[in-house]
Coordinates of C-alpha atoms in Angstrom, one line a residue:
N1 CA -17.2 -2.9 -11.7
G2 CA -18.9 -4.5 -8.6
V3 CA -15.8 -4.6 -6.4
L4 CA -15.8 -2.3 -3.4
D5 CA -12.4 -0.6 -3.0
R6 CA -12.4 -0.1 0.8
L7 CA -14.8 -0.4 3.7
I8 CA -13.9 1.3 7.0
D9 CA -15.7 0.6 10.2
D10 CA -14.8 3.2 12.9
G11 CA -17.1 1.7 15.4
E12 CA -19.8 4.3 14.8
Q13 CA -20.1 4.6 11.0
L14 CA -19.2 2.5 8.0
T15 CA -17.5 4.4 5.2
I16 CA -17.4 3.0 1.6
I17 CA -14.5 4.5 -0.4
D18 CA -14.2 4.3 -4.1
Y19 CA -10.7 5.4 -5.2
K20 CA -10.3 7.4 -8.4
T21 CA -6.9 7.7 -9.9
A22 CA -7.4 10.1 -12.8
P23 CA -4.5 12.6 -13.0
R24 CA -6.8 15.6 -13.4
P25 CA -10.1 14.5 -11.9
N26 CA -13.4 16.3 -12.6
A27 CA -15.1 15.5 -9.3
D28 CA -18.6 16.4 -10.4
R29 CA -18.4 14.3 -13.5
L30 CA -17.0 11.3 -11.5
I31 CA -19.8 11.6 -9.0
D32 CA -22.4 11.6 -11.8
E33 CA -20.7 8.6 -13.4
H34 CA -20.4 6.5 -10.2
C35 CA -23.4 7.5 -8.1
D36 CA -25.4 4.4 -9.1
Q37 CA -22.4 2.1 -8.3
L38 CA -22.0 3.7 -4.9
A39 CA -25.7 3.4 -4.2
A40 CA -25.5 -0.4 -5.0
Y41 CA -22.5 -0.7 -2.6
L42 CA -24.4 1.2 0.1
D43 CA -27.5 -1.1 -0.3
A44 CA -25.4 -4.2 -0.2
I45 CA -23.4 -3.1 2.9
G46 CA -26.7 -2.0 4.5
Q47 CA -28.0 -5.6 4.2
V48 CA -24.9 -7.0 5.8
F49 CA -24.8 -4.4 8.6
P50 CA -28.5 -3.5 9.2
G51 CA -29.1 -0.4 11.4
R52 CA -25.6 1.0 10.9
A53 CA -24.9 4.5 9.6
I54 CA -23.2 4.3 6.2
R55 CA -21.6 6.9 4.0
A56 CA -20.1 6.4 0.5
G57 CA -17.9 8.6 -1.5
L58 CA -15.0 9.1 -3.9
L59 CA -11.4 9.6 -2.9
L60 CA -9.5 11.4 -5.7
T61 CA -6.0 10.3 -5.3
A62 CA -4.4 13.0 -7.5
T63 CA -5.8 15.8 -5.3
R64 CA -6.1 13.8 -2.0
E65 CA -9.7 15.0 -1.9
W66 CA -12.7 13.1 -0.3
R67 CA -16.0 13.7 -2.1
P68 CA -19.0 12.4 -0.1
V69 CA -21.7 11.1 -2.4
L70 CA -24.4 9.2 -0.4
E71 CA -25.2 8.8 3.3
R72 CA -27.6 6.6 5.2
P73 CA -28.1 7.5 8.9

């Protein structure tokens, strides 16, 4: 939808989090469906913070599971 859910800067790496609230999430399907969106977020954040390490992934709220999708060193 073009709105980044959360961006965390721990001083070393930027983490893009896309929350998914499905009650019974299928992580592989969600990754397939949202990979392009996360790639767009990663590219946009990379332009704002050049040279920074960035990772992007899904946080499945029903299972409290972090699923990394993309990473740029």
